[in-house]
Amino acid sequence: GDLEGKKETKELQNEVNDMILNHPDTPIHGGESFNGFKNRVLNEFKQLIQRVPNNTLLISNSTVLKVIDSWLKAGSKPDNTIDIQHFMNEETHPGERYKFETLDGRTIIGMRHGESVDNAEKRFREKDTRLTAKGIEEVKKDAEDLKNTDIPLIIAPDNERNKETAAIIKSV
């Protein structure tokens, strides 16, 4: 929406939080509604977990990972209900990893990309924002931590920070 690249002020963040909690079906600043976003993410994730091998690494942004985690915490309901309080209270950090367990016992490793320029400048993320030098170092450290984990597949949605993160992980 039209928040991309804008300064992430307390006022704008409170407005977005209000939209999530009280108007989840209303588009946020020319973008998608929260429920539209949540359902898109979870429907794609449900399809993904049916076809990927154990220990697939999914690199994404904090909001996507929080939606998936909050859905799993709510019991993986078919109607995509999430634990909204968990979603709102969850803090994520660049490089943070999640273990998403599937019903058939496989694990999908969720990982937040490294620090981006927009993260560092406290701006709503743009699709083409790149990793900072700090973000690259964070990802190199994460890659070392993951080096002995058998990761048969890395999935990184199409934006620069996710693609850069995936390339660094693959290079180690």
GROMACS .gro file of C-alpha atoms in nm:
model
  172
    1GLY     CA    1   0.000   0.000   0.000
    2ASP     CA    2   0.094   0.363   0.025
    3LEU     CA    3   0.277   0.314   0.357
    4GLU     CA    4   0.577   0.152   0.183
    5GLY     CA    5   0.888   0.355   0.252
    6LYS     CA    6   0.716   0.594   0.493
    7LYS     CA    7   0.857   0.656   0.838
    8GLU     CA    8   0.714   0.403   1.084
    9THR     CA    9   0.585   0.654   1.340
   10LYS     CA   10   0.407   0.555   1.660
   11GLU     CA   11   0.093   0.724   1.523
   12LEU     CA   12   0.096   0.524   1.198
   13GLN     CA   13   0.179   0.199   1.379
   14ASN     CA   14  -0.112   0.257   1.620
   15GLU     CA   15  -0.339   0.321   1.320
   16VAL     CA   16  -0.229  -0.004   1.154
   17ASN     CA   17  -0.276  -0.195   1.482
   18ASP     CA   18  -0.627  -0.048   1.516
   19MET     CA   19  -0.710  -0.162   1.162
   20ILE     CA   20  -0.583  -0.514   1.240
   21LEU     CA   21  -0.782  -0.542   1.563
   22ASN     CA   22  -1.100  -0.348   1.486
   23HIS     CA   23  -1.134  -0.335   1.106
   24PRO     CA   24  -0.957  -0.648   0.977
   25ASP     CA   25  -1.158  -0.655   0.652
   26THR     CA   26  -1.082  -0.293   0.557
   27PRO     CA   27  -0.783  -0.230   0.326
   28ILE     CA   28  -0.497  -0.059   0.510
   29HIS     CA   29  -0.370   0.257   0.334
   30GLY     CA   30  -0.436   0.138  -0.019
   31GLY     CA   31  -0.301  -0.212   0.051
   32GLU     CA   32  -0.475  -0.533   0.148
   33SER     CA   33  -0.695  -0.580   0.449
   34PHE     CA   34  -0.539  -0.771   0.737
   35ASN     CA   35  -0.778  -1.064   0.685
   36GLY     CA   36  -0.702  -1.065   0.312
   37PHE     CA   37  -0.330  -1.076   0.389
   38LYS     CA   38  -0.371  -1.339   0.663
   39ASN     CA   39  -0.582  -1.566   0.442
   40ARG     CA   40  -0.345  -1.530   0.146
   41VAL     CA   41  -0.044  -1.617   0.363
   42LEU     CA   42  -0.210  -1.911   0.538
   43ASN     CA   43  -0.366  -2.057   0.224
   44GLU     CA   44  -0.025  -2.047   0.054
   45PHE     CA   45   0.142  -2.196   0.364
   46LYS     CA   46  -0.114  -2.480   0.380
   47GLN     CA   47  -0.038  -2.564   0.016
   48LEU     CA   48   0.337  -2.533   0.075
   49ILE     CA   49   0.346  -2.776   0.368
   50GLN     CA   50   0.180  -3.045   0.157
   51ARG     CA   51   0.459  -3.051  -0.100
   52VAL     CA   52   0.791  -2.960   0.065
   53PRO     CA   53   1.037  -3.193   0.238
   54ASN     CA   54   1.123  -3.195   0.607
   55ASN     CA   55   1.352  -2.909   0.717
   56THR     CA   56   1.258  -2.679   0.430
   57LEU     CA   57   1.376  -2.327   0.514
   58LEU     CA   58   1.118  -2.053   0.455
   59ILE     CA   59   1.275  -1.706   0.461
   60SER     CA   60   1.025  -1.425   0.501
   61ASN     CA   61   0.934  -1.108   0.686
   62SER     CA   62   0.815  -1.077   1.043
   63THR     CA   63   0.446  -1.028   0.964
   64VAL     CA   64   0.425  -1.346   0.754
   65LEU     CA   65   0.608  -1.549   1.018
   66LYS     CA   66   0.393  -1.405   1.297
   67VAL     CA   67   0.072  -1.494   1.107
   68ILE     CA   68   0.187  -1.854   1.058
   69ASP     CA   69   0.303  -1.887   1.419
   70SER     CA   70  -0.024  -1.737   1.550
   71TRP     CA   71  -0.229  -1.975   1.334
   72LEU     CA   72  -0.036  -2.274   1.468
   73LYS     CA   73  -0.080  -2.146   1.827
   74ALA     CA   74  -0.456  -2.127   1.762
   75GLY     CA   75  -0.463  -2.493   1.655
   76SER     CA   76  -0.422  -2.472   1.275
   77LYS     CA   77  -0.794  -2.423   1.218
   78PRO     CA   78  -0.927  -2.464   0.863
   79ASP     CA   79  -1.094  -2.120   0.879
   80ASN     CA   80  -0.751  -1.953   0.932
   81THR     CA   81  -0.833  -1.828   1.281
   82ILE     CA   82  -0.520  -1.698   1.451
   83ASP     CA   83  -0.434  -1.616   1.811
   84ILE     CA   84  -0.462  -1.240   1.758
   85GLN     CA   85  -0.313  -1.151   2.096
   86HIS     CA   86  -0.009  -1.366   2.023
   87PHE     CA   87   0.021  -1.198   1.683
   88MET     CA   88  -0.002  -0.847   1.829
   89ASN     CA   89   0.241  -0.916   2.115
   90GLU     CA   90   0.501  -1.121   1.925
   91GLU     CA   91   0.831  -0.940   1.873
   92THR     CA   92   1.060  -1.069   1.601
   93HIS     CA   93   1.421  -0.990   1.527
   94PRO     CA   94   1.628  -1.017   1.208
   95GLY     CA   95   1.747  -1.374   1.156
   96GLU     CA   96   1.507  -1.516   1.414
   97ARG     CA   97   1.404  -1.875   1.343
   98TYR     CA   98   1.080  -2.063   1.406
   99LYS     CA   99   1.008  -2.435   1.398
  100PHE     CA  100   0.673  -2.492   1.234
  101GLU     CA  101   0.558  -2.851   1.295
  102THR     CA  102   0.323  -3.008   1.039
  103LEU     CA  103   0.050  -3.255   1.131
  104ASP     CA  104   0.249  -3.537   0.969
  105GLY     CA  105   0.556  -3.467   1.186
  106ARG     CA  106   0.770  -3.267   0.945
  107THR     CA  107   0.935  -2.938   1.034
  108ILE     CA  108   0.937  -2.621   0.828
  109ILE     CA  109   1.202  -2.380   0.951
  110GLY     CA  110   1.079  -2.022   0.931
  111MET     CA  111   1.348  -1.754   0.933
  112ARG     CA  112   1.323  -1.379   0.927
  113HIS     CA  113   1.556  -1.207   0.679
  114GLY     CA  114   1.852  -1.004   0.808
  115GLU     CA  115   1.823  -0.636   0.895
  116SER     CA  116   1.717  -0.431   0.593
  117VAL     CA  117   1.775  -0.064   0.515
  118ASP     CA  118   1.407   0.005   0.590
  119ASN     CA  119   1.437  -0.181   0.925
  120ALA     CA  120   1.740   0.031   1.021
  121GLU     CA  121   1.568   0.354   0.914
  122LYS     CA  122   1.241   0.250   1.086
  123ARG     CA  123   1.038   0.270   0.766
  124PHE     CA  124   0.750   0.056   0.646
  125ARG     CA  125   0.918  -0.200   0.420
  126GLU     CA  126   0.946  -0.157   0.047
  127LYS     CA  127   0.979  -0.463  -0.174
  128ASP     CA  128   1.323  -0.366  -0.299
  129THR     CA  129   1.482  -0.273   0.036
  130ARG     CA  130   1.817  -0.448   0.069
  131LEU     CA  131   2.010  -0.589   0.362
  132THR     CA  132   2.237  -0.357   0.557
  133ALA     CA  133   2.600  -0.452   0.634
  134LYS     CA  134   2.474  -0.552   0.980
  135GLY     CA  135   2.200  -0.763   0.818
  136ILE     CA  136   2.453  -0.942   0.598
  137GLU     CA  137   2.666  -1.023   0.905
  138GLU     CA  138   2.358  -1.146   1.094
  139VAL     CA  139   2.270  -1.380   0.810
  140LYS     CA  140   2.628  -1.510   0.783
  141LYS     CA  141   2.611  -1.598   1.154
  142ASP     CA  142   2.274  -1.770   1.103
  143ALA     CA  143   2.417  -1.959   0.804
  144GLU     CA  144   2.700  -2.090   1.023
  145ASP     CA  145   2.443  -2.198   1.285
  146LEU     CA  146   2.245  -2.382   1.015
  147LYS     CA  147   2.548  -2.535   0.843
  148ASN     CA  148   2.502  -2.878   1.005
  149THR     CA  149   2.125  -2.885   0.947
  150ASP     CA  150   2.011  -3.080   0.644
  151ILE     CA  151   1.810  -2.818   0.453
  152PRO     CA  152   1.690  -2.972   0.126
  153LEU     CA  153   1.502  -2.665   0.004
  154ILE     CA  154   1.512  -2.288   0.065
  155ILE     CA  155   1.206  -2.081  -0.020
  156ALA     CA  156   1.242  -1.703  -0.026
  157PRO     CA  157   0.947  -1.495  -0.147
  158ASP     CA  158   1.027  -1.249  -0.420
  159ASN     CA  159   1.185  -0.944  -0.261
  160GLU     CA  160   1.545  -0.829  -0.233
  161ARG     CA  161   1.599  -0.884   0.140
  162ASN     CA  162   1.468  -1.243   0.125
  163LYS     CA  163   1.666  -1.325  -0.191
  164GLU     CA  164   1.986  -1.182  -0.040
  165THR     CA  165   1.930  -1.382   0.280
  166ALA     CA  166   1.876  -1.703   0.083
  167ALA     CA  167   2.189  -1.644  -0.128
  168ILE     CA  168   2.403  -1.601   0.183
  169ILE     CA  169   2.258  -1.915   0.347
  170LYS     CA  170   2.325  -2.115   0.028
  171SER     CA  171   2.685  -1.989   0.004
  172VAL     CA  172   2.795  -2.128   0.341
   0.00000   0.00000   0.00000
